[in-house]
Amino acid sequence: MTGGFLVTFREGLEAFLVIGIILSHLTRTGFREFNKWIFVGASLGLVSAFLLAFLFQFVFTGFESEIGAIHLKIGIMTFAIIVLTYMTLWMSHNAHHLKDNLRKRLTHVMSTGSVFALVLMSYLAILREGFETALFLGAVYGDEMGTDVLYGGILGLVFALVFTYSVFTGMKALPLKFFFRITGGLILLISAGLLSNMVGMLQDVHLAPIVMSGFLDLRWILDDSSSVGIFFKAMFGYTSNPNLLQIVAYWGYIISIIFFLTRENLAPPEEV
């Protein structure tokens, strides 16, 4: 449930903020009558996102061969890691420019007087986040996505909507940047867990070597078959008895992303 909540809260928050910025800008610039087209595009995007989620679930449950299902999940996990890594890096460098960039695009759209462009902007904003959500949840849970994940996802969307409404109704003190950092950090850990699990799956189907099996035994601290261990396994890809290649993949990914996120701060100042 927590995984579904976290993912939909993060993605829903980004989508609702984009829609909120568009509606706010249209109202302030005297184009309030175009707001309805934003809701049309957002509604179409939401329907498309749900259809995409059902398609993912249908594909996962349609495999009779266990090996075929594993190969499919490996492919989706690979794509999910690439997309979510890009999303994390892009958001960390562009979040503070999001509002200004969006307003510039919106001003250009309004200068052309294209209603279709407004619908398309809101449609793509919702569809993109919906696609990332379906991709991420599909990679983490696959055909084991139960009602608890669904309830967590709905709750995450509700919280994202309430938070966005609070931002646009005057609660300027809400730490938006802080929220993006925290959720981005958690998604970074989940992505690292995805990579570690993917390595384990590649080893199961003999597409990757098993290097030093049982290199680290953490079962005396937390067994991944216990109730708490199952939670951390589902959320962060925790394994209580990983091999060396899984450990290298997990920590190598985290260290690499942290390096890319901080390299601008490490760069020496330019001489005047």
Coordinates of C-alpha atoms in Angstrom, one line a residue:
M1 CA 0.0 0.0 0.0
T2 CA 2.8 2.4 0.9
G3 CA 4.5 1.9 -2.5
G4 CA 1.3 2.7 -4.3
F5 CA 0.8 5.8 -2.1
L6 CA 4.3 7.1 -2.6
V7 CA 4.4 6.7 -6.3
T8 CA 0.9 8.2 -7.0
F9 CA 1.5 11.0 -4.5
R10 CA 4.8 12.0 -6.2
E11 CA 3.4 11.7 -9.8
G12 CA 0.0 13.1 -8.9
L13 CA 1.6 16.1 -7.2
E14 CA 3.6 16.9 -10.3
A15 CA 0.6 16.5 -12.6
F16 CA -1.7 18.6 -10.4
L17 CA 0.8 21.3 -10.0
V18 CA 1.2 21.6 -13.8
I19 CA -2.6 21.8 -14.2
G20 CA -2.9 24.3 -11.4
I21 CA -0.2 26.6 -12.9
I22 CA -2.0 26.5 -16.2
L23 CA -5.4 27.3 -14.7
S24 CA -3.9 30.1 -12.5
H25 CA -2.2 31.7 -15.5
L26 CA -5.3 31.6 -17.6
T27 CA -7.3 33.2 -14.9
R28 CA -4.8 35.9 -14.2
T29 CA -4.4 36.8 -17.9
G30 CA -8.1 37.1 -18.5
F31 CA -8.6 33.8 -20.4
R32 CA -10.7 32.1 -17.7
E33 CA -13.2 30.9 -20.3
F34 CA -10.5 28.5 -21.6
N35 CA -10.3 26.7 -18.3
K36 CA -12.9 24.1 -19.4
W37 CA -10.5 22.9 -22.1
I38 CA -7.8 22.3 -19.6
F39 CA -10.3 20.0 -17.7
V40 CA -11.2 18.3 -20.9
G41 CA -7.5 17.5 -21.7
A42 CA -6.9 16.4 -18.1
S43 CA -9.9 14.1 -18.1
L44 CA -8.8 12.5 -21.4
G45 CA -5.3 12.1 -20.0
L46 CA -6.7 10.4 -16.9
V47 CA -8.8 8.0 -18.9
S48 CA -5.8 7.1 -21.1
A49 CA -3.6 6.6 -18.0
F50 CA -6.2 4.1 -16.5
L51 CA -6.4 2.3 -19.8
L52 CA -2.6 2.1 -19.9
A53 CA -2.6 0.7 -16.3
F54 CA -5.2 -2.0 -17.2
L55 CA -3.1 -2.9 -20.3
F56 CA 0.0 -3.4 -18.1
Q57 CA -2.0 -5.6 -15.8
F58 CA -3.5 -7.6 -18.7
V59 CA 0.0 -8.2 -20.2
F60 CA 1.4 -9.3 -16.9
T61 CA -1.4 -11.8 -16.2
G62 CA -1.6 -13.1 -19.8
F63 CA 1.6 -15.1 -19.7
E64 CA 1.3 -18.9 -19.2
S65 CA 5.0 -19.4 -19.2
E66 CA 6.8 -18.4 -16.0
I67 CA 10.1 -17.8 -17.9
G68 CA 8.2 -15.6 -20.4
A69 CA 6.7 -13.5 -17.6
I70 CA 10.2 -13.1 -16.0
H71 CA 11.7 -11.9 -19.3
L72 CA 8.8 -9.4 -19.7
K73 CA 9.3 -8.1 -16.2
I74 CA 13.0 -7.7 -16.7
G75 CA 12.3 -5.6 -19.8
I76 CA 9.8 -3.5 -18.0
M77 CA 12.0 -3.1 -15.0
T78 CA 14.9 -1.9 -17.2
F79 CA 12.7 0.6 -18.9
A80 CA 11.3 1.8 -15.6
I81 CA 14.7 2.3 -14.1
I82 CA 15.8 4.4 -17.2
V83 CA 12.6 6.5 -17.1
L84 CA 12.6 7.1 -13.4
T85 CA 16.3 7.9 -13.2
Y86 CA 15.8 10.5 -16.0
M87 CA 12.8 11.8 -14.1
T88 CA 14.7 12.2 -10.9
L89 CA 17.7 13.9 -12.5
W90 CA 15.5 16.2 -14.6
M91 CA 13.3 17.2 -11.7
S92 CA 16.2 18.0 -9.4
H93 CA 17.7 20.4 -12.0
N94 CA 14.5 21.9 -13.4
A95 CA 11.9 22.0 -10.5
H96 CA 12.7 25.6 -9.6
H97 CA 12.2 26.6 -13.3
L98 CA 9.0 24.6 -13.8
K99 CA 6.6 27.4 -13.3
D100 CA 8.4 30.0 -15.4
N101 CA 9.0 27.5 -18.3
L102 CA 5.4 26.4 -18.3
R103 CA 4.1 30.0 -18.3
K104 CA 6.3 30.8 -21.3
R105 CA 4.9 27.8 -23.2
L106 CA 1.3 28.8 -22.2
T107 CA 1.8 32.4 -23.3
H108 CA 3.0 31.1 -26.7
V109 CA 0.0 28.8 -27.0
M110 CA -2.5 31.6 -26.1
S111 CA -0.9 33.9 -28.7
T112 CA -1.8 31.3 -31.4
G113 CA -5.4 31.0 -30.1
S114 CA -5.3 27.2 -30.4
V115 CA -7.8 25.4 -28.1
F116 CA -6.4 22.1 -29.3
A117 CA -2.9 23.1 -28.0
L118 CA -4.4 23.8 -24.5
V119 CA -6.2 20.4 -24.5
L120 CA -3.0 18.7 -25.6
M121 CA -0.9 20.4 -22.9
S122 CA -3.1 19.2 -20.1
Y123 CA -3.6 15.8 -21.7
L124 CA 0.1 15.1 -22.0
A125 CA 0.8 16.4 -18.5
I126 CA -1.6 13.8 -17.0
L127 CA -0.8 11.0 -19.4
R128 CA 3.0 11.4 -18.8
E129 CA 2.6 11.0 -15.1
G130 CA 0.1 8.3 -15.5
F131 CA 2.5 6.4 -17.8
E132 CA 5.3 6.7 -15.3
T133 CA 3.0 5.5 -12.5
A134 CA 1.8 2.5 -14.4
L135 CA 5.4 1.7 -15.5
F136 CA 6.8 2.0 -12.0
L137 CA 4.0 0.0 -10.2
G138 CA 4.1 -2.6 -12.9
A139 CA 7.9 -3.0 -12.5
V140 CA 7.7 -3.2 -8.7
Y141 CA 4.6 -5.4 -8.3
G142 CA 4.0 -7.0 -11.7
D143 CA 1.0 -9.5 -11.5
E144 CA 1.0 -9.3 -7.7
M145 CA -0.6 -5.9 -7.7
G146 CA -3.5 -6.3 -5.2
T147 CA -6.2 -4.1 -3.8
D148 CA -3.9 -2.7 -1.2
V149 CA -1.7 -1.2 -3.9
L150 CA -4.8 0.2 -5.5
Y151 CA -6.1 1.8 -2.3
G152 CA -2.6 3.2 -1.6
G153 CA -2.6 4.7 -5.1
I154 CA -6.0 6.3 -4.6
L155 CA -5.0 7.7 -1.2
G156 CA -1.8 9.1 -2.8
L157 CA -3.8 10.9 -5.5
V158 CA -6.1 12.4 -2.9
F159 CA -3.2 13.7 -0.8
A160 CA -1.6 15.1 -3.9
L161 CA -4.8 16.9 -4.8
V162 CA -5.3 18.3 -1.3
F163 CA -1.6 19.5 -1.2
T164 CA -1.9 21.1 -4.6
Y165 CA -5.1 22.9 -3.6
S166 CA -3.4 24.2 -0.5
V167 CA -0.5 25.6 -2.5
F168 CA -2.8 27.5 -4.8
T169 CA -5.1 28.8 -2.1
G170 CA -2.4 30.8 -0.3
M171 CA -0.5 28.4 1.9
K172 CA 2.9 29.7 0.5
A173 CA 4.8 28.3 3.5
L174 CA 4.3 24.7 2.4
P175 CA 7.8 23.3 1.7
L176 CA 7.2 22.1 -1.9
K177 CA 10.9 21.8 -2.7
F178 CA 11.4 19.7 0.5
F179 CA 8.6 17.4 -0.6
F180 CA 10.1 16.8 -4.0
R181 CA 13.5 16.1 -2.4
I182 CA 12.1 13.6 0.1
T183 CA 9.9 11.7 -2.4
G184 CA 12.7 11.9 -5.0
G185 CA 15.1 10.3 -2.4
L186 CA 12.6 7.5 -1.7
I187 CA 12.1 6.8 -5.4
L188 CA 15.8 6.7 -5.8
L189 CA 16.0 3.9 -3.2
I190 CA 13.1 2.1 -4.8
S191 CA 14.8 2.3 -8.2
A192 CA 18.0 0.9 -6.7
G193 CA 15.9 -1.9 -5.3
L194 CA 14.4 -2.5 -8.7
L195 CA 17.9 -2.8 -10.2
S196 CA 19.0 -5.2 -7.5
N197 CA 15.9 -7.4 -8.0
M198 CA 16.4 -7.2 -11.8
V199 CA 19.9 -8.6 -11.3
G200 CA 18.5 -11.4 -9.3
M201 CA 16.0 -12.2 -12.0
L202 CA 18.7 -12.2 -14.7
Q203 CA 20.6 -14.7 -12.5
D204 CA 17.5 -16.9 -12.1
V205 CA 17.2 -17.2 -15.9
H206 CA 21.0 -17.6 -16.3
L207 CA 21.5 -14.3 -18.1
A208 CA 23.9 -13.0 -15.5
P209 CA 26.5 -14.8 -13.4
I210 CA 25.9 -15.4 -9.6
V211 CA 28.9 -13.8 -8.0
M212 CA 29.6 -15.0 -4.4
S213 CA 26.1 -16.2 -3.5
G214 CA 25.1 -15.3 0.1
F215 CA 27.9 -12.7 0.3
L216 CA 26.0 -10.8 2.9
D217 CA 23.6 -12.5 5.4
L218 CA 21.3 -10.1 7.1
R219 CA 18.7 -12.6 8.2
W220 CA 19.7 -12.2 11.8
I221 CA 18.8 -8.5 11.5
L222 CA 15.8 -8.6 9.3
D223 CA 14.6 -11.7 7.3
D224 CA 12.9 -10.7 4.0
S225 CA 10.3 -13.4 4.6
S226 CA 9.1 -11.7 7.9
S227 CA 6.2 -9.2 7.8
V228 CA 8.5 -6.2 8.1
G229 CA 11.0 -7.7 5.7
I230 CA 8.2 -8.3 3.1
F231 CA 7.3 -4.6 3.4
F232 CA 10.9 -3.5 2.7
K233 CA 11.3 -6.0 0.0
A234 CA 8.2 -4.7 -1.8
M235 CA 9.1 -1.0 -1.2
F236 CA 12.9 -0.9 -1.6
G237 CA 13.9 -4.3 -3.1
Y238 CA 15.4 -5.5 0.2
T239 CA 17.0 -8.9 0.2
S240 CA 18.3 -10.4 3.4
N241 CA 20.8 -12.7 1.6
P242 CA 22.1 -10.9 -1.5
N243 CA 25.0 -11.9 -3.6
L244 CA 27.9 -9.6 -4.4
L245 CA 26.6 -8.6 -7.8
Q246 CA 23.3 -7.4 -6.4
I247 CA 25.1 -5.4 -3.7
V248 CA 27.3 -3.7 -6.3
A249 CA 24.3 -2.9 -8.5
Y250 CA 22.3 -1.4 -5.6
W251 CA 25.0 0.8 -4.1
G252 CA 26.7 1.5 -7.5
Y253 CA 23.4 2.9 -8.7
I254 CA 22.8 5.1 -5.6
I255 CA 26.3 6.4 -5.6
S256 CA 26.2 7.2 -9.3
I257 CA 22.9 9.2 -9.0
I258 CA 24.1 11.1 -6.0
F259 CA 27.3 12.0 -7.9
F260 CA 25.3 13.3 -10.8
L261 CA 23.0 15.3 -8.5
T262 CA 25.9 16.9 -6.7
R263 CA 28.4 17.4 -9.5
E264 CA 27.4 21.0 -10.1
N265 CA 28.1 21.8 -6.4
L266 CA 31.5 20.1 -6.7
A267 CA 32.5 22.0 -9.8
P268 CA 35.1 24.8 -9.2
P269 CA 33.9 28.3 -9.7
E270 CA 34.7 29.9 -13.0
E271 CA 37.4 32.6 -13.0
V272 CA 36.3 36.1 -13.8

